[in-house]
Amino acid sequence: MKLILIGFGAVGQGFAEILLEHGDALQARHDFSAHIVGVVTASKGNLYHPAGLDIAQLLRTAETGSFSDYPESEPLRRDWDANDMILRGSADVLLEASPTNLETAQPALATCHLALDQGLHIVLANKGPVALDYGCLREKADAKGLHMRYEATVMAGTPTMHLAEDALAGCAIRSARGILNGTTNYILTQMETGMTYADALAQAQDLGYAETDPTADVEGWDAAGKVLILANALFGNSLTMNDLDVQGITDISSEDIDRARQSGHRYKLIAEARPDGGAVSPQQLPMSDPLASVGGSTNAITLDTDLLGKITLIGAGAGKLETGYALLSDLMAIQRAT
Ligand code: HSE
């Protein structure tokens, strides 16, 4: 598989590290091999090589903040942007892992449409296009017989979308409810141990959990984006942010958390997607609620199904390798299906 990777932050680098470390095993065990032919970034520069870029050099030069030290090797291009790579290159899949924009989904949305128009499968870690334009992207991908996958957008590489869309394909899912933001769950967990909100947020940023602009995490918009993705993908809705009630954790103080604990409760930011809408809000859960024991950056989701009742999945909600793995799992699913 030849890949164009948009974005080389925590997620893109995590994916590259996985290919570097596990490439031989993936080839031997699953006959899976992938070459990153293009990388497009906002601040490090762009690189395209039709035979595939050297992943170790990509990671090394990314650490310096620029690809300018990436070794020359004909016919390497540094002047192509994402459109050039899609239109003039020879990739099979576009991986969108640039920062999420939940207001317009751009520029990622236009890039995804162009990739589909040109016959590339698309795999997204960027939540914007899936949250805001799921219906049009799905229609275009289906009409062209292309794959559109987005495991990374909800609960990192924890197989939420694989579970809901593939393993549970014969069930009707009636609702999805859980903890869908790693940053806020990490902050709430750390605040319980006495850490300040500001220190806990700074740690979540250092650990690569938070969005580029962490306002999206703490005000609930990141979780709301995931609610839209679930609602659109599972219920065929075309909900928008205006259809959701969204509240984050910025109004919750250390005193609130202490008071909740004294009464046997714990604050969690709970997200819920239903066929008729959805919501994100901080809730005091009794300690007996299984979601109350999901701590740190771990996430959890309960899918209520018609044939199997409730199924709960608990796992990583954010992180470099954890989200990078989601891209790999989507690519392997595309390989199996093509
Ligand atoms: N900022 C997101 C979170 C990353 O904290 O959950 C994963 O979507």
mmCIF file of C-alpha atoms and ligand atoms in Angstrom:
data_model
loop_
_atom_site.group_PDB
_atom_site.id
_atom_site.type_symbol
_atom_site.label_atom_id
_atom_site.label_comp_id
_atom_site.label_asym_id
_atom_site.label_seq_id
_atom_site.Cartn_x
_atom_site.Cartn_y
_atom_site.Cartn_z
ATOM 1 C CA MET A 1 0.000 0.000 0.000
ATOM 2 C CA LYS A 2 1.288 3.442 -0.869
ATOM 3 C CA LEU A 3 0.237 6.099 1.605
ATOM 4 C CA ILE A 4 0.052 9.871 1.697
ATOM 5 C CA LEU A 5 0.107 11.037 5.305
ATOM 6 C CA ILE A 6 -1.313 14.465 6.111
ATOM 7 C CA GLY A 7 -0.001 15.628 9.479
ATOM 8 C CA PHE A 8 3.082 14.379 11.285
ATOM 9 C CA GLY A 9 2.275 15.207 14.901
ATOM 10 C CA ALA A 10 1.761 12.679 17.684
ATOM 11 C CA VAL A 11 -0.590 10.461 15.644
ATOM 12 C CA GLY A 12 1.411 10.480 12.412
ATOM 13 C CA GLN A 13 4.659 9.838 14.261
ATOM 14 C CA GLY A 14 3.067 7.107 16.347
ATOM 15 C CA PHE A 15 1.910 5.378 13.164
ATOM 16 C CA ALA A 16 5.379 5.761 11.597
ATOM 17 C CA GLU A 17 7.016 4.289 14.716
ATOM 18 C CA ILE A 18 4.697 1.287 14.525
ATOM 19 C CA LEU A 19 5.576 0.691 10.849
ATOM 20 C CA LEU A 20 9.278 0.994 11.670
ATOM 21 C CA GLU A 21 9.173 -1.356 14.681
ATOM 22 C CA HIS A 22 6.608 -3.872 13.478
ATOM 23 C CA GLY A 23 6.874 -3.688 9.678
ATOM 24 C CA ASP A 24 8.713 -7.008 9.313
ATOM 25 C CA ALA A 25 6.310 -8.860 11.622
ATOM 26 C CA LEU A 26 3.284 -7.387 9.839
ATOM 27 C CA GLN A 27 4.713 -8.522 6.519
ATOM 28 C CA ALA A 28 5.515 -12.019 7.785
ATOM 29 C CA ARG A 29 2.285 -12.611 9.706
ATOM 30 C CA HIS A 30 -0.273 -10.695 7.672
ATOM 31 C CA ASP A 31 1.387 -10.125 4.308
ATOM 32 C CA PHE A 32 0.896 -6.443 5.070
ATOM 33 C CA SER A 33 3.316 -3.888 3.774
ATOM 34 C CA ALA A 34 2.888 -0.134 3.563
ATOM 35 C CA HIS A 35 5.100 2.618 2.190
ATOM 36 C CA ILE A 36 4.650 6.234 3.181
ATOM 37 C CA VAL A 37 5.240 7.946 -0.175
ATOM 38 C CA GLY A 38 4.171 11.423 0.923
ATOM 39 C CA VAL A 39 4.054 13.471 4.113
ATOM 40 C CA VAL A 40 2.437 16.904 4.346
ATOM 41 C CA THR A 41 2.796 19.082 7.440
ATOM 42 C CA ALA A 42 1.968 22.646 8.459
ATOM 43 C CA SER A 43 5.351 23.429 9.991
ATOM 44 C CA LYS A 44 7.986 20.803 9.099
ATOM 45 C CA GLY A 45 7.693 20.896 5.298
ATOM 46 C CA ASN A 46 6.505 18.294 2.800
ATOM 47 C CA LEU A 47 8.206 15.251 1.266
ATOM 48 C CA TYR A 48 7.199 12.942 -1.580
ATOM 49 C CA HIS A 49 9.102 9.995 -3.016
ATOM 50 C CA PRO A 50 7.348 7.461 -5.265
ATOM 51 C CA ALA A 51 9.401 4.564 -3.901
ATOM 52 C CA GLY A 52 8.543 5.400 -0.283
ATOM 53 C CA LEU A 53 10.162 7.649 2.303
ATOM 54 C CA ASP A 54 12.707 6.367 4.825
ATOM 55 C CA ILE A 55 10.702 6.198 8.044
ATOM 56 C CA ALA A 56 13.693 6.366 10.395
ATOM 57 C CA GLN A 57 14.872 9.538 8.637
ATOM 58 C CA LEU A 58 11.350 10.979 8.750
ATOM 59 C CA LEU A 59 11.184 10.469 12.508
ATOM 60 C CA ARG A 60 14.722 11.725 13.071
ATOM 61 C CA THR A 61 14.277 14.897 11.052
ATOM 62 C CA ALA A 62 10.799 15.558 12.498
ATOM 63 C CA GLU A 63 12.457 15.778 15.922
ATOM 64 C CA THR A 64 14.480 18.753 14.706
ATOM 65 C CA GLY A 65 11.226 20.494 13.744
ATOM 66 C CA SER A 66 11.883 20.441 9.979
ATOM 67 C CA PHE A 67 12.350 17.951 7.150
ATOM 68 C CA SER A 68 15.103 20.158 5.666
ATOM 69 C CA ASP A 69 17.756 17.616 6.796
ATOM 70 C CA TYR A 70 15.929 14.689 5.186
ATOM 71 C CA PRO A 71 18.513 13.180 2.774
ATOM 72 C CA GLU A 72 18.232 13.939 -0.926
ATOM 73 C CA SER A 73 17.470 10.966 -3.161
ATOM 74 C CA GLU A 74 16.101 11.393 -6.700
ATOM 75 C CA PRO A 75 13.213 11.922 -7.453
ATOM 76 C CA LEU A 76 12.390 13.349 -3.991
ATOM 77 C CA ARG A 77 9.972 16.297 -4.122
ATOM 78 C CA ARG A 78 9.791 18.887 -1.376
ATOM 79 C CA ASP A 79 7.592 21.309 -3.302
ATOM 80 C CA TRP A 80 4.435 19.214 -3.686
ATOM 81 C CA ASP A 81 1.449 19.980 -1.489
ATOM 82 C CA ALA A 82 -1.337 17.530 -0.643
ATOM 83 C CA ASN A 83 -3.195 18.246 -3.896
ATOM 84 C CA ASP A 84 -0.053 17.672 -5.995
ATOM 85 C CA MET A 85 0.558 14.363 -4.253
ATOM 86 C CA ILE A 86 -3.026 13.205 -4.823
ATOM 87 C CA LEU A 87 -3.235 14.414 -8.433
ATOM 88 C CA ARG A 88 0.299 13.692 -9.647
ATOM 89 C CA GLY A 89 1.500 10.943 -7.316
ATOM 90 C CA SER A 90 0.722 7.256 -7.171
ATOM 91 C CA ALA A 91 -0.782 6.554 -3.735
ATOM 92 C CA ASP A 92 -3.549 4.085 -2.817
ATOM 93 C CA VAL A 93 -4.646 5.609 0.497
ATOM 94 C CA LEU A 94 -4.839 9.083 2.022
ATOM 95 C CA LEU A 95 -4.260 9.135 5.790
ATOM 96 C CA GLU A 96 -5.652 12.347 7.335
ATOM 97 C CA ALA A 97 -3.973 12.973 10.699
ATOM 98 C CA SER A 98 -3.745 16.753 10.764
ATOM 99 C CA PRO A 99 -5.285 18.775 13.635
ATOM 100 C CA THR A 100 -9.076 18.584 13.880
ATOM 101 C CA ASN A 101 -11.167 21.620 12.965
ATOM 102 C CA LEU A 102 -14.699 21.095 14.261
ATOM 103 C CA GLU A 103 -16.038 24.349 12.817
ATOM 104 C CA THR A 104 -15.391 23.835 9.098
ATOM 105 C CA ALA A 105 -13.398 20.557 8.959
ATOM 106 C CA GLN A 106 -11.106 22.339 6.501
ATOM 107 C CA PRO A 107 -8.609 22.027 4.924
ATOM 108 C CA ALA A 108 -8.869 18.278 5.600
ATOM 109 C CA LEU A 109 -12.390 17.954 4.184
ATOM 110 C CA ALA A 110 -11.438 19.266 0.738
ATOM 111 C CA THR A 111 -8.372 17.011 0.704
ATOM 112 C CA CYS A 112 -10.505 13.958 1.552
ATOM 113 C CA HIS A 113 -12.998 14.752 -1.227
ATOM 114 C CA LEU A 114 -10.172 15.206 -3.737
ATOM 115 C CA ALA A 115 -8.618 11.910 -2.660
ATOM 116 C CA LEU A 116 -11.923 10.065 -3.175
ATOM 117 C CA ASP A 117 -12.444 11.812 -6.524
ATOM 118 C CA GLN A 118 -9.027 10.515 -7.571
ATOM 119 C CA GLY A 119 -9.736 6.938 -6.467
ATOM 120 C CA LEU A 120 -7.831 6.837 -3.161
ATOM 121 C CA HIS A 121 -9.239 5.150 -0.062
ATOM 122 C CA ILE A 122 -9.323 7.474 2.951
ATOM 123 C CA VAL A 123 -8.403 6.739 6.576
ATOM 124 C CA LEU A 124 -8.981 9.491 9.101
ATOM 125 C CA ALA A 125 -7.671 10.350 12.542
ATOM 126 C CA ASN A 126 -8.906 13.891 11.929
ATOM 127 C CA LYS A 127 -12.402 14.081 13.387
ATOM 128 C CA GLY A 128 -13.603 17.156 11.495
ATOM 129 C CA PRO A 129 -14.558 15.597 8.138
ATOM 130 C CA VAL A 130 -16.279 12.592 9.752
ATOM 131 C CA ALA A 131 -18.178 14.716 12.288
ATOM 132 C CA LEU A 132 -19.295 17.407 9.838
ATOM 133 C CA ASP A 133 -19.623 15.734 6.433
ATOM 134 C CA TYR A 134 -20.021 12.014 7.076
ATOM 135 C CA GLY A 135 -22.981 11.586 4.706
ATOM 136 C CA CYS A 136 -21.364 13.127 1.616
ATOM 137 C CA LEU A 137 -18.026 11.380 2.156
ATOM 138 C CA ARG A 138 -19.729 8.018 2.705
ATOM 139 C CA GLU A 139 -21.889 8.446 -0.393
ATOM 140 C CA LYS A 140 -18.893 9.342 -2.542
ATOM 141 C CA ALA A 141 -16.750 6.506 -1.187
ATOM 142 C CA ASP A 142 -19.537 3.949 -1.677
ATOM 143 C CA ALA A 143 -20.346 5.186 -5.192
ATOM 144 C CA LYS A 144 -16.723 4.726 -6.193
ATOM 145 C CA GLY A 145 -16.197 1.424 -4.378
ATOM 146 C CA LEU A 146 -13.641 3.011 -2.085
ATOM 147 C CA HIS A 147 -13.071 2.547 1.644
ATOM 148 C CA MET A 148 -13.482 5.291 4.208
ATOM 149 C CA ARG A 149 -12.397 4.318 7.712
ATOM 150 C CA TYR A 150 -11.989 6.367 10.879
ATOM 151 C CA GLU A 151 -11.201 4.080 13.827
ATOM 152 C CA ALA A 152 -8.816 6.692 15.265
ATOM 153 C CA THR A 153 -11.553 9.290 15.623
ATOM 154 C CA VAL A 154 -13.309 7.572 18.556
ATOM 155 C CA MET A 155 -11.303 6.053 21.457
ATOM 156 C CA ALA A 156 -7.961 5.983 19.589
ATOM 157 C CA GLY A 157 -7.072 2.439 18.479
ATOM 158 C CA THR A 158 -9.528 0.769 20.868
ATOM 159 C CA PRO A 159 -11.684 -0.953 18.238
ATOM 160 C CA THR A 160 -14.891 1.013 18.776
ATOM 161 C CA MET A 161 -15.827 1.487 15.125
ATOM 162 C CA HIS A 162 -14.672 -2.017 14.193
ATOM 163 C CA LEU A 163 -16.875 -3.371 16.982
ATOM 164 C CA ALA A 164 -19.899 -1.246 16.126
ATOM 165 C CA GLU A 165 -19.710 -1.427 12.324
ATOM 166 C CA ASP A 166 -18.077 -4.791 11.621
ATOM 167 C CA ALA A 167 -18.467 -7.192 14.566
ATOM 168 C CA LEU A 168 -21.988 -5.951 15.446
ATOM 169 C CA ALA A 169 -23.098 -5.434 11.844
ATOM 170 C CA GLY A 170 -26.208 -7.635 12.297
ATOM 171 C CA CYS A 171 -27.420 -5.823 15.418
ATOM 172 C CA ALA A 172 -29.260 -2.552 15.631
ATOM 173 C CA ILE A 173 -27.442 -0.222 18.021
ATOM 174 C CA ARG A 174 -29.930 1.816 20.034
ATOM 175 C CA SER A 175 -27.531 4.139 21.838
ATOM 176 C CA ALA A 176 -23.877 4.683 22.684
ATOM 177 C CA ARG A 177 -22.821 6.180 26.023
ATOM 178 C CA GLY A 178 -19.470 6.557 27.683
ATOM 179 C CA ILE A 179 -16.293 8.466 28.439
ATOM 180 C CA LEU A 180 -14.979 9.595 25.066
ATOM 181 C CA ASN A 181 -12.300 12.165 25.881
ATOM 182 C CA GLY A 182 -8.948 11.085 27.300
ATOM 183 C CA THR A 183 -7.700 14.548 28.243
ATOM 184 C CA THR A 184 -10.630 15.449 30.488
ATOM 185 C CA ASN A 185 -10.734 12.016 32.087
ATOM 186 C CA TYR A 186 -7.012 12.352 32.829
ATOM 187 C CA ILE A 187 -7.522 15.834 34.316
ATOM 188 C CA LEU A 188 -10.466 14.737 36.502
ATOM 189 C CA THR A 189 -8.498 11.699 37.724
ATOM 190 C CA GLN A 190 -5.400 13.768 38.563
ATOM 191 C CA MET A 191 -7.465 16.461 40.314
ATOM 192 C CA GLU A 192 -8.807 13.763 42.642
ATOM 193 C CA THR A 193 -5.234 13.194 43.834
ATOM 194 C CA GLY A 194 -4.843 16.896 44.635
ATOM 195 C CA MET A 195 -3.213 18.113 41.419
ATOM 196 C CA THR A 196 -4.350 21.484 40.094
ATOM 197 C CA TYR A 197 -6.409 21.741 36.919
ATOM 198 C CA ALA A 198 -3.626 23.672 35.155
ATOM 199 C CA ASP A 199 -0.915 21.117 36.037
ATOM 200 C CA ALA A 200 -3.103 18.200 35.010
ATOM 201 C CA LEU A 201 -3.900 19.849 31.656
ATOM 202 C CA ALA A 202 -0.202 20.570 31.066
ATOM 203 C CA GLN A 203 0.580 16.893 31.739
ATOM 204 C CA ALA A 204 -2.167 15.758 29.342
ATOM 205 C CA GLN A 205 -0.624 17.999 26.684
ATOM 206 C CA ASP A 206 2.893 16.650 27.344
ATOM 207 C CA LEU A 207 1.601 13.091 27.068
ATOM 208 C CA GLY A 208 0.101 13.819 23.642
ATOM 209 C CA TYR A 209 -3.524 13.339 24.742
ATOM 210 C CA ALA A 210 -4.827 16.854 24.166
ATOM 211 C CA GLU A 211 -5.900 18.430 20.901
ATOM 212 C CA THR A 212 -3.600 21.079 19.394
ATOM 213 C CA ASP A 213 -6.013 23.591 20.948
ATOM 214 C CA PRO A 214 -7.031 21.891 24.242
ATOM 215 C CA THR A 215 -10.076 24.163 24.549
ATOM 216 C CA ALA A 216 -11.804 21.570 22.371
ATOM 217 C CA ASP A 217 -11.140 18.927 25.039
ATOM 218 C CA VAL A 218 -11.996 20.821 28.211
ATOM 219 C CA GLU A 219 -15.115 22.532 26.814
ATOM 220 C CA GLY A 220 -16.536 19.228 25.589
ATOM 221 C CA TRP A 221 -16.318 19.855 21.818
ATOM 222 C CA ASP A 222 -13.942 16.964 21.146
ATOM 223 C CA ALA A 223 -16.340 14.535 22.845
ATOM 224 C CA ALA A 224 -19.222 16.190 20.976
ATOM 225 C CA GLY A 225 -17.408 15.588 17.684
ATOM 226 C CA LYS A 226 -17.220 11.906 18.613
ATOM 227 C CA VAL A 227 -20.947 11.902 19.422
ATOM 228 C CA LEU A 228 -21.633 13.276 15.926
ATOM 229 C CA ILE A 229 -19.384 10.613 14.381
ATOM 230 C CA LEU A 230 -21.188 7.843 16.269
ATOM 231 C CA ALA A 231 -24.643 9.275 15.537
ATOM 232 C CA ASN A 232 -23.896 9.710 11.840
ATOM 233 C CA ALA A 233 -22.154 6.370 11.379
ATOM 234 C CA LEU A 234 -24.389 4.195 13.571
ATOM 235 C CA PHE A 235 -27.809 5.792 13.185
ATOM 236 C CA GLY A 236 -27.517 7.302 9.697
ATOM 237 C CA ASN A 237 -28.222 10.734 11.179
ATOM 238 C CA SER A 238 -26.998 13.999 9.848
ATOM 239 C CA LEU A 239 -26.860 15.782 13.187
ATOM 240 C CA THR A 240 -24.853 18.956 13.650
ATOM 241 C CA MET A 241 -23.288 20.505 16.756
ATOM 242 C CA ASN A 242 -26.452 22.602 17.134
ATOM 243 C CA ASP A 243 -28.432 19.422 17.802
ATOM 244 C CA LEU A 244 -26.273 18.534 20.837
ATOM 245 C CA ASP A 245 -26.217 19.817 24.417
ATOM 246 C CA VAL A 246 -22.526 20.308 25.182
ATOM 247 C CA GLN A 247 -20.901 21.161 28.495
ATOM 248 C CA GLY A 248 -17.257 20.594 29.423
ATOM 249 C CA ILE A 249 -15.333 20.378 32.689
ATOM 250 C CA THR A 250 -14.112 23.963 33.005
ATOM 251 C CA ASP A 251 -16.655 24.800 35.732
ATOM 252 C CA ILE A 252 -15.689 21.872 37.959
ATOM 253 C CA SER A 253 -13.438 22.884 40.836
ATOM 254 C CA SER A 254 -11.249 20.805 43.140
ATOM 255 C CA GLU A 255 -13.834 21.503 45.857
ATOM 256 C CA ASP A 256 -16.610 20.055 43.676
ATOM 257 C CA ILE A 257 -14.514 16.921 43.149
ATOM 258 C CA ASP A 258 -13.845 16.596 46.914
ATOM 259 C CA ARG A 259 -17.520 17.066 47.765
ATOM 260 C CA ALA A 260 -18.511 14.420 45.202
ATOM 261 C CA ARG A 261 -15.977 11.994 46.657
ATOM 262 C CA GLN A 262 -17.249 12.518 50.184
ATOM 263 C CA SER A 263 -20.724 11.509 49.021
ATOM 264 C CA GLY A 264 -19.386 8.402 47.233
ATOM 265 C CA HIS A 265 -19.415 9.883 43.736
ATOM 266 C CA ARG A 266 -16.932 10.698 41.023
ATOM 267 C CA TYR A 267 -17.178 13.277 38.234
ATOM 268 C CA LYS A 268 -16.951 11.959 34.693
ATOM 269 C CA LEU A 269 -17.517 13.722 31.369
ATOM 270 C CA ILE A 270 -20.244 11.566 29.853
ATOM 271 C CA ALA A 271 -21.033 11.567 26.147
ATOM 272 C CA GLU A 272 -24.149 10.023 24.699
ATOM 273 C CA ALA A 273 -25.325 9.428 21.129
ATOM 274 C CA ARG A 274 -28.941 8.461 20.432
ATOM 275 C CA PRO A 275 -30.897 8.250 17.181
ATOM 276 C CA ASP A 276 -32.647 11.518 18.031
ATOM 277 C CA GLY A 277 -29.675 13.525 19.301
ATOM 278 C CA GLY A 278 -26.920 13.483 21.854
ATOM 279 C CA ALA A 279 -25.215 15.277 24.714
ATOM 280 C CA VAL A 280 -21.940 15.807 26.541
ATOM 281 C CA SER A 281 -22.001 16.771 30.210
ATOM 282 C CA PRO A 282 -20.072 16.282 33.442
ATOM 283 C CA GLN A 283 -21.984 13.896 35.701
ATOM 284 C CA GLN A 284 -21.488 12.675 39.270
ATOM 285 C CA LEU A 285 -21.545 8.886 39.021
ATOM 286 C CA PRO A 286 -21.933 6.608 42.044
ATOM 287 C CA MET A 287 -18.795 4.514 42.647
ATOM 288 C CA SER A 288 -20.878 1.437 41.800
ATOM 289 C CA ASP A 289 -21.242 2.638 38.181
ATOM 290 C CA PRO A 290 -18.605 0.780 36.083
ATOM 291 C CA LEU A 291 -17.732 4.035 34.307
ATOM 292 C CA ALA A 292 -16.695 5.556 37.666
ATOM 293 C CA SER A 293 -13.667 3.252 37.808
ATOM 294 C CA VAL A 294 -12.390 4.179 34.337
ATOM 295 C CA GLY A 295 -9.471 6.485 35.164
ATOM 296 C CA GLY A 296 -6.682 8.431 33.500
ATOM 297 C CA SER A 297 -6.725 8.720 29.711
ATOM 298 C CA THR A 298 -8.672 5.455 29.440
ATOM 299 C CA ASN A 299 -12.073 5.690 27.743
ATOM 300 C CA ALA A 300 -15.136 3.459 27.789
ATOM 301 C CA ILE A 301 -18.238 3.053 25.689
ATOM 302 C CA THR A 302 -21.421 1.056 26.208
ATOM 303 C CA LEU A 303 -23.330 0.118 23.066
ATOM 304 C CA ASP A 304 -26.962 -0.837 23.680
ATOM 305 C CA THR A 305 -27.959 -3.365 21.010
ATOM 306 C CA ASP A 306 -31.213 -5.120 20.132
ATOM 307 C CA LEU A 307 -29.803 -8.668 19.919
ATOM 308 C CA LEU A 308 -26.981 -8.711 22.479
ATOM 309 C CA GLY A 309 -28.068 -6.170 25.054
ATOM 310 C CA LYS A 310 -25.345 -3.915 26.388
ATOM 311 C CA ILE A 311 -21.712 -4.335 25.369
ATOM 312 C CA THR A 312 -19.017 -2.270 27.054
ATOM 313 C CA LEU A 313 -15.569 -1.637 25.620
ATOM 314 C CA ILE A 314 -12.852 -0.101 27.816
ATOM 315 C CA GLY A 315 -9.468 0.952 26.472
ATOM 316 C CA ALA A 316 -7.089 3.688 25.419
ATOM 317 C CA GLY A 317 -8.796 6.931 24.480
ATOM 318 C CA ALA A 318 -5.786 8.935 23.338
ATOM 319 C CA GLY A 319 -2.018 8.707 22.933
ATOM 320 C CA LYS A 320 0.665 8.498 20.285
ATOM 321 C CA LEU A 321 1.017 4.753 19.683
ATOM 322 C CA GLU A 322 -2.559 4.072 20.757
ATOM 323 C CA THR A 323 -3.919 6.357 18.029
ATOM 324 C CA GLY A 324 -1.219 5.454 15.513
ATOM 325 C CA TYR A 325 -2.368 1.846 15.887
ATOM 326 C CA ALA A 326 -5.879 2.852 14.773
ATOM 327 C CA LEU A 327 -4.490 3.889 11.385
ATOM 328 C CA LEU A 328 -2.751 0.533 11.063
ATOM 329 C CA SER A 329 -5.909 -1.383 11.981
ATOM 330 C CA ASP A 330 -7.907 0.520 9.350
ATOM 331 C CA LEU A 331 -5.271 -0.126 6.688
ATOM 332 C CA MET A 332 -5.241 -3.815 7.543
ATOM 333 C CA ALA A 333 -9.051 -3.881 7.272
ATOM 334 C CA ILE A 334 -8.809 -2.271 3.823
ATOM 335 C CA GLN A 335 -6.154 -4.799 2.805
ATOM 336 C CA ARG A 336 -8.411 -7.671 3.908
ATOM 337 C CA ALA A 337 -11.349 -6.252 1.954
ATOM 338 C CA THR A 338 -9.564 -5.513 -1.324
HETATM 339 N N1 HSE B 1 -7.817 14.963 22.498
HETATM 340 C C1 HSE B 1 -8.460 13.701 22.356
HETATM 341 C C2 HSE B 1 -8.730 13.129 23.725
HETATM 342 C C3 HSE B 1 -7.588 12.796 21.559
HETATM 343 O O1 HSE B 1 -8.168 13.626 24.708
HETATM 344 O O2 HSE B 1 -9.512 12.193 23.848
HETATM 345 C C4 HSE B 1 -8.247 11.546 21.099
HETATM 346 O O3 HSE B 1 -9.343 11.801 20.260
#
